[in-house]
Coordinates of C-alpha atoms and ligand atoms in Angstrom, one line a residue:
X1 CA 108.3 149.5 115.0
X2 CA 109.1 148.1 111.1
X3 CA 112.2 146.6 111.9
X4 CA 112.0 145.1 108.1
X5 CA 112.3 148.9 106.5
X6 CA 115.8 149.7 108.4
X7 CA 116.9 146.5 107.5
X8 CA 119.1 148.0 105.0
X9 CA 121.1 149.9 107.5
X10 CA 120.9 147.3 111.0
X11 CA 120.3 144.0 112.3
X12 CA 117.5 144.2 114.7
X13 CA 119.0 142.1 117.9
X14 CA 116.2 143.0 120.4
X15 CA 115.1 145.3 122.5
X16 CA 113.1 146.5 125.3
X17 CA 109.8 145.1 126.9
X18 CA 109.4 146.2 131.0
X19 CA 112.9 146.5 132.6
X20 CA 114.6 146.3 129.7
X21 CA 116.5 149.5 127.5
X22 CA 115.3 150.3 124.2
X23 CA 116.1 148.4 121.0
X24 CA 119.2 146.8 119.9
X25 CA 120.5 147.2 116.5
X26 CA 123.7 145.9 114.8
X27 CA 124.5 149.0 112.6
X28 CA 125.7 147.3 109.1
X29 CA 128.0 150.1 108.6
X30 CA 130.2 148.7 111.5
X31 CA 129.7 145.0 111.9
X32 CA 132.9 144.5 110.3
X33 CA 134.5 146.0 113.9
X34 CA 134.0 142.6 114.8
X35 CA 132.3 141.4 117.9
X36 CA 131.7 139.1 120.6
X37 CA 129.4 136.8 121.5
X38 CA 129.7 135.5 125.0
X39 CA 128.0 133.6 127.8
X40 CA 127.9 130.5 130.5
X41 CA 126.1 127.3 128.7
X42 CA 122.9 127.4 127.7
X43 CA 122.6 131.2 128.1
X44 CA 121.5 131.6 124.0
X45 CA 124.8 132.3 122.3
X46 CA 124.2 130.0 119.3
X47 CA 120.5 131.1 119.2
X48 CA 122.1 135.1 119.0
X49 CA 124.7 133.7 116.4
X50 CA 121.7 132.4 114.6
X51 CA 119.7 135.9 114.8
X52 CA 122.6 137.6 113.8
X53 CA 123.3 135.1 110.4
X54 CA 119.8 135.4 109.6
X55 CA 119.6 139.4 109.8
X56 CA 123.4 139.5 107.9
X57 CA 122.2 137.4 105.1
X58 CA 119.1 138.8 104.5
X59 CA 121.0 142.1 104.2
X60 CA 123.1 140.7 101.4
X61 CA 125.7 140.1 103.5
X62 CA 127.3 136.1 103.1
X63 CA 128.3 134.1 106.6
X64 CA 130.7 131.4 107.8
X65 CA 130.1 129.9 110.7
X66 CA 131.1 126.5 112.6
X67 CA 128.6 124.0 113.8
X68 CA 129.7 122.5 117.1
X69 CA 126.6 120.9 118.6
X70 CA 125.1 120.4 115.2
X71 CA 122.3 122.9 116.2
X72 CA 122.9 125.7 113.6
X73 CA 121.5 123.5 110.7
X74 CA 118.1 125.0 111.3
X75 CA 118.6 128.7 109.5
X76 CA 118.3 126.1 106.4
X77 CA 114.5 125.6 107.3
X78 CA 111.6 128.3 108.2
X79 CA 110.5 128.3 112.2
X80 CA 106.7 126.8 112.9
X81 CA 105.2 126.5 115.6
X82 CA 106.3 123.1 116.8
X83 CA 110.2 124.7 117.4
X84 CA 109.3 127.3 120.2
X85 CA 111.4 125.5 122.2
X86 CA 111.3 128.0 125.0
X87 CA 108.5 130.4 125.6
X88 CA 106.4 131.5 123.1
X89 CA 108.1 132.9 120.0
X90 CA 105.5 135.3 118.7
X91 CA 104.8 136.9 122.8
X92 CA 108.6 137.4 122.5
X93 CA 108.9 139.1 119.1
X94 CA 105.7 141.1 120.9
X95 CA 107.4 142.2 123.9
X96 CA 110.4 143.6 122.3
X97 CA 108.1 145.5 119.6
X98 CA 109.0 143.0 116.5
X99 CA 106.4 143.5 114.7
X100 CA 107.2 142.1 111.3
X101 CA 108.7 138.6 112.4
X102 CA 107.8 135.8 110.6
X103 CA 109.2 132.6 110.2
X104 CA 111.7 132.3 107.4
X105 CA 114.4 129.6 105.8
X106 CA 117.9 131.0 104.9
X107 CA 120.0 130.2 102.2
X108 CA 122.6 127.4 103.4
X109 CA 125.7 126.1 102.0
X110 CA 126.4 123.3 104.4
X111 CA 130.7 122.3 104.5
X112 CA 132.2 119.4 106.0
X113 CA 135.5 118.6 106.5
X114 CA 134.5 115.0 106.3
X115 CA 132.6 115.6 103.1
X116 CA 129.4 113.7 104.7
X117 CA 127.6 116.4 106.1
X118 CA 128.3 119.1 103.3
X119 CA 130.6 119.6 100.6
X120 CA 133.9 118.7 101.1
X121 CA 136.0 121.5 102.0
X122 CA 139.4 121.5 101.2
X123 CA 142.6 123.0 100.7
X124 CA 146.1 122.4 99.4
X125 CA 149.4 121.8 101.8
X126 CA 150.8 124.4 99.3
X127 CA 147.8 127.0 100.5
X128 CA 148.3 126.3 104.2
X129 CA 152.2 127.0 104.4
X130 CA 154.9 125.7 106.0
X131 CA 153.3 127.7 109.6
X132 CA 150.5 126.7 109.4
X133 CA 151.6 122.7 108.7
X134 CA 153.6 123.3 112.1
X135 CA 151.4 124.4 114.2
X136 CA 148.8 121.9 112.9
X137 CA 151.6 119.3 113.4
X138 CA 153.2 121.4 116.8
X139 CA 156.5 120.9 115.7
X140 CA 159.4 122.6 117.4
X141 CA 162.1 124.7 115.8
X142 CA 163.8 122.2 114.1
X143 CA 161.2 120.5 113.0
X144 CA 159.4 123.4 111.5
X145 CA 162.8 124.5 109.4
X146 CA 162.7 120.7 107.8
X147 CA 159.0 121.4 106.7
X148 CA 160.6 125.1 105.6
X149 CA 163.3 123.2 103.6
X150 CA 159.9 120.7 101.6
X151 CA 158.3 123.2 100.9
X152 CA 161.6 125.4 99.4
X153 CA 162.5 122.4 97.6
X154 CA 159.2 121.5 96.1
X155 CA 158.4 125.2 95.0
X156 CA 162.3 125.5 93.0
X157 CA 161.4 121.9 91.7
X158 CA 157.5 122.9 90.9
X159 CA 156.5 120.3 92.5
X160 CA 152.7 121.1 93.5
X161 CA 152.2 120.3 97.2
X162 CA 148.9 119.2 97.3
X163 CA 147.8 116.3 99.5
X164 CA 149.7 114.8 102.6
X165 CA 151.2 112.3 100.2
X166 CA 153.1 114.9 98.8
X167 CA 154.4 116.3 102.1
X168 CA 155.3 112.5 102.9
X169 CA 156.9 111.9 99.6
X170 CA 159.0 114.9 99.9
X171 CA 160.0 114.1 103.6
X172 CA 161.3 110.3 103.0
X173 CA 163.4 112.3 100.4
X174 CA 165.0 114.5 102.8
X175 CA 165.3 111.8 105.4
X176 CA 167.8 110.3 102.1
X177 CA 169.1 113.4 101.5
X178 CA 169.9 114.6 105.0
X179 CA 172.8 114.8 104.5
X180 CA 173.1 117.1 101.3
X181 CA 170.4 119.6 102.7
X182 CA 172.7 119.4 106.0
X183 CA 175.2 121.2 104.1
X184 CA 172.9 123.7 102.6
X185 CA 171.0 124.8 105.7
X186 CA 172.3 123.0 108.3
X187 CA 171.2 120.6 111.0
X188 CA 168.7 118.4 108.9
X189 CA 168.4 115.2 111.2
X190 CA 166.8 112.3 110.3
X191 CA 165.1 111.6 114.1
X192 CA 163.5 115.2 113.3
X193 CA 162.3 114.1 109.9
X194 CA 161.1 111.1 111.5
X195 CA 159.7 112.8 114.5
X196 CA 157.8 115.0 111.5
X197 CA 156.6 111.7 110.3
X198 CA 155.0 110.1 113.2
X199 CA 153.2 113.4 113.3
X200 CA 151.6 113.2 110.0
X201 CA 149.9 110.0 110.9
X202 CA 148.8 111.3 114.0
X203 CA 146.7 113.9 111.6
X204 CA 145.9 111.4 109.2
X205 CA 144.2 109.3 112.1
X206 CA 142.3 112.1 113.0
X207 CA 140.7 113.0 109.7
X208 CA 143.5 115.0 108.5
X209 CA 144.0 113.8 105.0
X210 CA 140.8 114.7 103.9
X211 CA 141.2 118.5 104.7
X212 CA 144.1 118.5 101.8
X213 CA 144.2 118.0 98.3
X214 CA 142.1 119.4 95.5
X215 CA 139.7 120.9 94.3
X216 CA 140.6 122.9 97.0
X217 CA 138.0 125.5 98.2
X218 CA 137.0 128.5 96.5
X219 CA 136.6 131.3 98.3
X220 CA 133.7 133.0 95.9
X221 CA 131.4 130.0 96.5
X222 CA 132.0 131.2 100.1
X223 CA 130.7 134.9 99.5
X224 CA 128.2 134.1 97.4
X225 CA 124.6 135.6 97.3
X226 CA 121.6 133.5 96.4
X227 CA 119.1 135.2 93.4
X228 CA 117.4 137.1 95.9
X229 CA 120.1 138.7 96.9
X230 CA 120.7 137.1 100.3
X231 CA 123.9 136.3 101.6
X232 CA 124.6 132.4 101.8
X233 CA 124.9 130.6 105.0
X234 CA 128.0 128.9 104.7
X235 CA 128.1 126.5 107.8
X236 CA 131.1 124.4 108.3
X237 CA 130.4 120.9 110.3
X238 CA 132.1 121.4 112.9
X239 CA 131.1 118.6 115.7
X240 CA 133.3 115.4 114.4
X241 CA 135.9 118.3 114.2
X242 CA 136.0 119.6 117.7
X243 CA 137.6 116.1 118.9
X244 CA 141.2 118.0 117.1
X245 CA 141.0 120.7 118.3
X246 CA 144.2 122.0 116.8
X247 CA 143.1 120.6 113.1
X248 CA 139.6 122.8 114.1
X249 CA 141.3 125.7 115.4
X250 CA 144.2 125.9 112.3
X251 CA 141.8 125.0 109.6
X252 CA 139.8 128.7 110.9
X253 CA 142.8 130.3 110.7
X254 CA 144.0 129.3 107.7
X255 CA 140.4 130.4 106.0
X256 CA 140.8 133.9 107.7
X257 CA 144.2 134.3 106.8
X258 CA 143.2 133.2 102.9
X259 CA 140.3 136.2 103.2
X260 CA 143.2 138.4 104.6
X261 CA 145.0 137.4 101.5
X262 CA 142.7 136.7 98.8
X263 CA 140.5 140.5 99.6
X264 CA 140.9 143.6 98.1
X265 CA 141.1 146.5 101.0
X266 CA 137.7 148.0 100.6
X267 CA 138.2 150.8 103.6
X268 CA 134.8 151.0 105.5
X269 CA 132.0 149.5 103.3
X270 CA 128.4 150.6 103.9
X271 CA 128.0 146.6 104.9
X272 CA 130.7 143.6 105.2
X273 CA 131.5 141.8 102.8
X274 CA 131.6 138.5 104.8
X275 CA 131.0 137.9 108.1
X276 CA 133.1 134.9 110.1
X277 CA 131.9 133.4 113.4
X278 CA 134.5 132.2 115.5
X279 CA 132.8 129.4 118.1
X280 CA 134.7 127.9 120.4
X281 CA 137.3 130.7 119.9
X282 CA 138.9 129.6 122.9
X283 CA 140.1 127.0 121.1
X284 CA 142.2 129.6 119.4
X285 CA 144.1 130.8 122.1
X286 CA 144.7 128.1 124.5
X287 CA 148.4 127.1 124.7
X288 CA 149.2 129.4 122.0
X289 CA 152.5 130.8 121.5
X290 CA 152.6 134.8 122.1
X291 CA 153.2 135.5 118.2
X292 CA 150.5 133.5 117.2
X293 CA 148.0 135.5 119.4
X294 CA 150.2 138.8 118.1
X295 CA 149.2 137.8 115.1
X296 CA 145.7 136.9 115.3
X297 CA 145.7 140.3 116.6
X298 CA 147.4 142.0 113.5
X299 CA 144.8 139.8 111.1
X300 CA 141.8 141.2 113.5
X301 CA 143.0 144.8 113.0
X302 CA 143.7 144.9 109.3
X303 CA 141.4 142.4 107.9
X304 CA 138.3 144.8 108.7
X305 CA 139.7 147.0 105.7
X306 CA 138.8 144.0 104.2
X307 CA 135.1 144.3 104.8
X308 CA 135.1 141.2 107.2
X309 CA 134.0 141.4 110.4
X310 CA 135.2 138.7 112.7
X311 CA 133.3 137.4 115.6
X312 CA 134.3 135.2 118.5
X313 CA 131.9 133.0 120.3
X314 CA 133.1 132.2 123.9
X315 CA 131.8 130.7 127.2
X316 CA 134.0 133.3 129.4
X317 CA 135.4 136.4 127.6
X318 CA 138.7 136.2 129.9
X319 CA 139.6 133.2 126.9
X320 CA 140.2 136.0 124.6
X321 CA 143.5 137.8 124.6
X322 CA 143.3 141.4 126.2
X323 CA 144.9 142.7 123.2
X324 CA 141.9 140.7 120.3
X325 CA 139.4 141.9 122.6
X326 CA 140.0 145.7 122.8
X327 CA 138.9 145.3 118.9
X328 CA 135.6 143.5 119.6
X329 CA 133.4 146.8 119.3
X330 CA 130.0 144.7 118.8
X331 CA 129.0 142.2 122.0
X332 CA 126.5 140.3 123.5
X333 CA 126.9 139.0 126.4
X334 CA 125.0 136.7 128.2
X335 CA 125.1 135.3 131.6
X336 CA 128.0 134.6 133.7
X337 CA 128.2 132.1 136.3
X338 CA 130.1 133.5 139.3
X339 CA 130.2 130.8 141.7
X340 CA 134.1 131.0 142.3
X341 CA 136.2 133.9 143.3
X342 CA 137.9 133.7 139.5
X343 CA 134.7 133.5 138.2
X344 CA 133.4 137.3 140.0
X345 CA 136.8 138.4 139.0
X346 CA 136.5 137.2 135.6
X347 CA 132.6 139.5 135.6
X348 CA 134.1 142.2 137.3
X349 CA 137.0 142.3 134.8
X350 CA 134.1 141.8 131.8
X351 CA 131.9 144.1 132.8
X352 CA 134.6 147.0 133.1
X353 CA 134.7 146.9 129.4
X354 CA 131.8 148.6 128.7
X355 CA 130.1 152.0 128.5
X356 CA 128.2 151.8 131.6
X357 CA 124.2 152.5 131.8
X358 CA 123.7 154.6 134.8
X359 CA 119.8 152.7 135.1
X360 CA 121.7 149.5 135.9
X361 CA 125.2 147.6 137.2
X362 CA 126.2 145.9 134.3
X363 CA 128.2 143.8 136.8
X364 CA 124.8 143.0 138.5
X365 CA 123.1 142.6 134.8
X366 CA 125.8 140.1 133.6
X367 CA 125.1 138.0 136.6
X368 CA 120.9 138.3 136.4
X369 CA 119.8 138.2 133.1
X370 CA 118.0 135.7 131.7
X371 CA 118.4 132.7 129.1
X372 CA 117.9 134.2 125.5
X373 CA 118.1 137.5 127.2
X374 CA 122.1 139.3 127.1
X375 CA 124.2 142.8 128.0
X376 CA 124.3 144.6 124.7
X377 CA 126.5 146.7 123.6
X378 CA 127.0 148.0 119.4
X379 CA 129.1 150.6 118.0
X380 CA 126.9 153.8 117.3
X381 CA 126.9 156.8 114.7
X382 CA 130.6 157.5 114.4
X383 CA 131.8 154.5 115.6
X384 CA 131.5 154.6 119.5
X385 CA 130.6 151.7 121.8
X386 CA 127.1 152.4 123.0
X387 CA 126.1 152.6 126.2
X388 CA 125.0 148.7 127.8
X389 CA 121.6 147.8 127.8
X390 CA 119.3 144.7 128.8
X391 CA 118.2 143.2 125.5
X392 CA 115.7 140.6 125.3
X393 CA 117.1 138.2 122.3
X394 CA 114.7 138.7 119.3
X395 CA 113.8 134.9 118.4
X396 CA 115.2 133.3 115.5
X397 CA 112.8 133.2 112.0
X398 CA 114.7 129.7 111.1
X399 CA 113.7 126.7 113.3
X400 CA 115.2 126.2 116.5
X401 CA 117.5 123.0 116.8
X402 CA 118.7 121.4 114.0
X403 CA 117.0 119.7 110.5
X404 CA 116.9 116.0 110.0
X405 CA 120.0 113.8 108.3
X406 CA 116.9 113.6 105.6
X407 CA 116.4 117.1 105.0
X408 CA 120.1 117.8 105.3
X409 CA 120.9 115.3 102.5
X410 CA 117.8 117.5 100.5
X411 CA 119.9 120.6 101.3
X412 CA 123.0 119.5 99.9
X413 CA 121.4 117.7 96.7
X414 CA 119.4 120.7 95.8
X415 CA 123.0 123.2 96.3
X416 CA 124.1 124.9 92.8
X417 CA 127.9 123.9 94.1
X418 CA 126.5 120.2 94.0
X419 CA 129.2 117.9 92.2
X420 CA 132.1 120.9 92.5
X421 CA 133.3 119.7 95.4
X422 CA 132.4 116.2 95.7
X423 CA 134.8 114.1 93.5
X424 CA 138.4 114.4 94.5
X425 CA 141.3 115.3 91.9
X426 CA 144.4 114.0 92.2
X427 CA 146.8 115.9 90.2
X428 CA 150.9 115.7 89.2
X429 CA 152.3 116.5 92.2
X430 CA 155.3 115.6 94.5
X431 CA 154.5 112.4 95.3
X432 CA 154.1 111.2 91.7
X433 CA 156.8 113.3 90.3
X434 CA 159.1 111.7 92.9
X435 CA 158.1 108.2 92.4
X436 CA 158.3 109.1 88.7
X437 CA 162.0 110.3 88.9
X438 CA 163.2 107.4 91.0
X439 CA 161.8 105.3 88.6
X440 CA 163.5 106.7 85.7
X441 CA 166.8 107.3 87.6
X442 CA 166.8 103.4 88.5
X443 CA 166.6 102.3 85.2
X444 CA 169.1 104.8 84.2
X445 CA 171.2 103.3 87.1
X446 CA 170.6 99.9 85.7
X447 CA 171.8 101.0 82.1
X448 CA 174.7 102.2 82.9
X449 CA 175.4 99.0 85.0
X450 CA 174.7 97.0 82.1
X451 CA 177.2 99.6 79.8
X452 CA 180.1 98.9 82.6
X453 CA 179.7 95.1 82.5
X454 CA 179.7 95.5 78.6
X455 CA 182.8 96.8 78.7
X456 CA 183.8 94.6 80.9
X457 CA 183.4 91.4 79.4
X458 CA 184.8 92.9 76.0
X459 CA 187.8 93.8 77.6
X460 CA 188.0 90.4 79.2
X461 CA 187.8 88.9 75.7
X462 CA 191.3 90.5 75.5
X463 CA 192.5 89.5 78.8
X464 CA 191.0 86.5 80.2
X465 CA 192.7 86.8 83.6
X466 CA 190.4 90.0 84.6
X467 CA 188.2 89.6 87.0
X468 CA 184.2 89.7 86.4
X469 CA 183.1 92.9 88.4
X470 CA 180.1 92.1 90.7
X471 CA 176.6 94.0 89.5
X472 CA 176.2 96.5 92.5
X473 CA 172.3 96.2 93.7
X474 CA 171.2 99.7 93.6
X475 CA 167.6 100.7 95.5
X476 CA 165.9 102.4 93.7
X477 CA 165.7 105.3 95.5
X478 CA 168.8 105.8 96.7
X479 CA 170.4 106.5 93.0
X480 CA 167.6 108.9 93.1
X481 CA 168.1 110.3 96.1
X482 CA 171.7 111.1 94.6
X483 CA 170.4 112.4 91.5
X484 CA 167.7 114.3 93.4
X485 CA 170.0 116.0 95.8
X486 CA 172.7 117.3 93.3
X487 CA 170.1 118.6 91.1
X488 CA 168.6 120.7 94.0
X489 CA 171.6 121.7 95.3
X490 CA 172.4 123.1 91.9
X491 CA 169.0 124.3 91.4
X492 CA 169.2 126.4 94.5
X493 CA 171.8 128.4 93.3
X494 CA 171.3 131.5 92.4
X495 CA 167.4 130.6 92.4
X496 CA 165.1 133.6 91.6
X497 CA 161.9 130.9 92.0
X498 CA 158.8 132.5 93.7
X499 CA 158.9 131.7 97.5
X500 CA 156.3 130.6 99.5
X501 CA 155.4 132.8 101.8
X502 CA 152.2 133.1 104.0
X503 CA 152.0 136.9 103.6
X504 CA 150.6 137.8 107.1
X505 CA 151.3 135.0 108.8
X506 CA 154.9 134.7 107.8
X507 CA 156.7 134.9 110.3
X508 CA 153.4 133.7 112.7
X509 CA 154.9 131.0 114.3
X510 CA 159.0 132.7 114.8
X511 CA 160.2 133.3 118.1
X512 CA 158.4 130.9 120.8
Ligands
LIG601 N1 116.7 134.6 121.7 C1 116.1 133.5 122.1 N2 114.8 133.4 121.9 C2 114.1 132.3 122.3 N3 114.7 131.3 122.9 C3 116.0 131.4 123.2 C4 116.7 132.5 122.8 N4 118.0 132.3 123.2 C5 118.1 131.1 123.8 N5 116.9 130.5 123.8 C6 116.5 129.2 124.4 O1 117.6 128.7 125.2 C7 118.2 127.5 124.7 C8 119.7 127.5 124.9 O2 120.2 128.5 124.0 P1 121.6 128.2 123.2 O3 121.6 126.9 122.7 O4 121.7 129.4 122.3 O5 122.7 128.3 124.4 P2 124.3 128.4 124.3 O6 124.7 129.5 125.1 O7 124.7 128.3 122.9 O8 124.7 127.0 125.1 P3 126.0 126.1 124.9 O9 127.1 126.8 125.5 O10 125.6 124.9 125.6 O11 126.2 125.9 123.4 C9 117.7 127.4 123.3 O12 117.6 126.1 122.9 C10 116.4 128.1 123.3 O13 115.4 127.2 123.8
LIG602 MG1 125.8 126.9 121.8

């Protein structure tokens, strides 16, 4: 079969050979129902991810994925001989009737947190909200309102919120003005400010500070096709990243929530417009509050409208909420281990979510299949789960394994975003505004001083018996703070300023 003619309407995933069902395609039309990808270690979950990047972008259709192990950079370079890792590629791609593979290279945009490994990727404190900041902090109530009542104060002010400078400027302000804001909207306590505090530099020790400030990241370099009219490989560096887990986990969010945002609603598009891989989606979910997976639900259902298709890549599929996987129409799933009782309830529970096959047990397949080899299931006509079948995983036309530092480096020289991302701005924002104003309202301070004692000493001309008032030392900052304070109280009044609120995820993090 000519897998290449129908690549306009499916992804060919793989198919049939003895024992197995017939071939596996991801129907275009639905792949942004989302999907699952799922699997013990080493069972050939980032080899489907792979498959399935390389058939998306070659239908047009732009990627982002995370890189945990480092082992995705390969889609940037064709396969050869030398990277059939395991079996022979070509007997493979001949079992399952894949008759047109060849080895090909993918257009890559590589991204890196870090900016070492890829562009620097970016965004603003003002972008990521005052949510977002708390769970990336896990801050409690309280402590959450105080980053409510910065970011308030630095949108009436217009104040951009850029870097973590800014959020640190704006916090030593309220620690001087806890009082003031007290009044306004209660409890404001400096040992929550400072908790706040320690917090930031928690997150600056882990790499934080680089995720924030500008240019922050655009998201059309992001859905971008290359001149042929594939869809860029965006892949997002992702193995210094999993050591924060919570920076990992939030930063994903925060892009999907952006898309939810940032998209027009495009109803059911003949193909997605992007398609996000979720690995380590487990990550997501553990220890998170119930309104955050309620919400990570909510984005899931509406931001298919959107024409992206969201798909998590987990060990067990018992890490993903009930509720998130219900939506997951398109899966793979590969092995499970079931050496513990939780482990066969775990494969009884996964296997009762499919359409069973009446040629097989799917509980019995999940157990016995192969590496590289998976329990398919993908929507059909009409959008109805088909029926499981053993699929043999088509192999990959990139290489195998990932590409050297070298021809990473080439990668990233030869990108058309090269020198976009690279040289970081730093803009007026809070924290120079804030120095700025102290600054001036010192030397106003110290003006005035000088009038009083002006005054003074002419009136003493007149009355030599009048004592010489002592020059009050002002810090700076606290005549500023003063200054500061009344001005936003008064400012506050009666505001009609645009509010920053994460649309979707506003109220993500209430109630817990
Ligand atoms: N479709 C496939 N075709 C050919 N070989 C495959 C295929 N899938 C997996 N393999 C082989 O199995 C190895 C392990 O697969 P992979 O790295 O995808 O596992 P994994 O489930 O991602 O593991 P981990 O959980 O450790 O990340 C691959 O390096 C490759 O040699
Ligand atoms: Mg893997």
């Amino acid at each position: 079969m000519n897998w290449g003619a129908r690549v306009a309407e499916q992804i060919f995933v793989g198919g049939g050979g003895e024992g197995y069902g017939t071939p596996q395609g991801l129907l275009l039309k639905y792949a942004n129902r989302h999907g699952l990808i799922a699997g013990a270690t080493g069972t050939g979950k980032t080899v489907t991810l792979q498959i399935l990047a390389e058939g998306f972008s070659a239908a047009g259709v732009p990627v982002f994925l995370s890189d945990v192990k480092g082992d995705l950079s390969g889609l940037a370079r064709a396969g050869s001989e030398d990277f059939k890792l395991h079996g022979a590629f070509s007997e493979r791609a001949a079992t399952i009737g894949f008759t047109d593979y060849a080895y090909r290279s993918f257009p890559v945009t590589f991204w890196d947190l870090f900016g070492k490994a890829g562009h620097p990727v970016r965004t603003t404190v003002a972008e990521m909200g005052p949510l977002l900041i708390s769970r990336l902090l896990d801050l409690t109530e309280a402590q959450e309102g105080i980053v409510n009542i910065c970011f308030r104060v630095a949108d009436e002010e217009s104040m951009a919120l850029l870097d973590l400078k800014d959020l640190q400027a704006l916090l030593v302000w309220a620690g001087e003005n806890a009082k003031d804001l007290s009044l306004r909207y209660g409890n404001v306590s400096t040992a929550s400010i400072g908790a706040i505090q320690r917090r930031l530099l928690v997150l600056e020790n882990q790499g934080g500070a680089e995720l924030f400030g500008e240019p922050a990241l655009d998201l059309a370099d992001v859905m971008a096709v290359d001149d042929e009219g594939r869809g860029r490989v965006n892949i997002l560096a992702a193995d210094r990243l999993m050591s924060s887990p919570r920076l990992y986990a939030t930063f994903l969010l925060w892009l999907l929530s952006e898309l939810f945002e940032e998209l027009p609603e495009v109803g059911d598009p003949d193909k997605p417009k992007l398609v996000f891989f979720f690995d380590e989606a487990h990550l997501l979910f553990d220890d998170a509050p119930k309104a955050l997976v309620d919400k990570v639900e909510q984005v899931a259902r509406l931001i298919r409208s959107k024409g992206v298709g969201v798909y998590f890549i987990t060990q067990n599929p018992a890490d993903v909420p009930e509720d998130v996987l219900g939506q997951l129409g398109n899966r793979v799933q590969h092995a499970l281990r079931a050496f513990t009782a939780r482990d066969q309830s775990d494969l009884r529970k996964a296997a009762q979510t499919y359409r069973d096959n009446p040629a097989f047990s799917t509980e019995d397949a999940i157990r016995e299949v192969g590496v590289g080899e998976a329990v398919t299931s993908f929507l059909e006509r009409k959008g109805v789960p088909g029926m499981v079948e053993r699929t043999l995983i088509r192999p990959p036309s990139s290489q195998l394994g990932p590409i050297t530092d070298q021809q990473r480096g080439d990668v990233i020289a030869a990108s058309p975003l090269r020198g976009k991302y690279e040289t970081r701005l730093d803009r007026d924002s809070a924290f120079e505004i804030l120095a700025r104003r102290a600054e001036q309202a010192a030397k106003e301070a110290e003006k005035a001083e000088e009038e009083k004692e002006r005054e003074f000493r002419n009136a003493r001309r007149y009355d030599p018996n009048r004592e010489t008032p002592t020059r009050r030392s002002r810090k700076a900052d606290d005549s500023f703070g003063e200054a500061m304070a009344k001005m936003v109280v008064k400012e506050l009044k009666g505001t009609t300023g645009r509010r920053i609120v994460r649309g979707i995820f506003g109220t993500l993090f209430k109630g817990r």
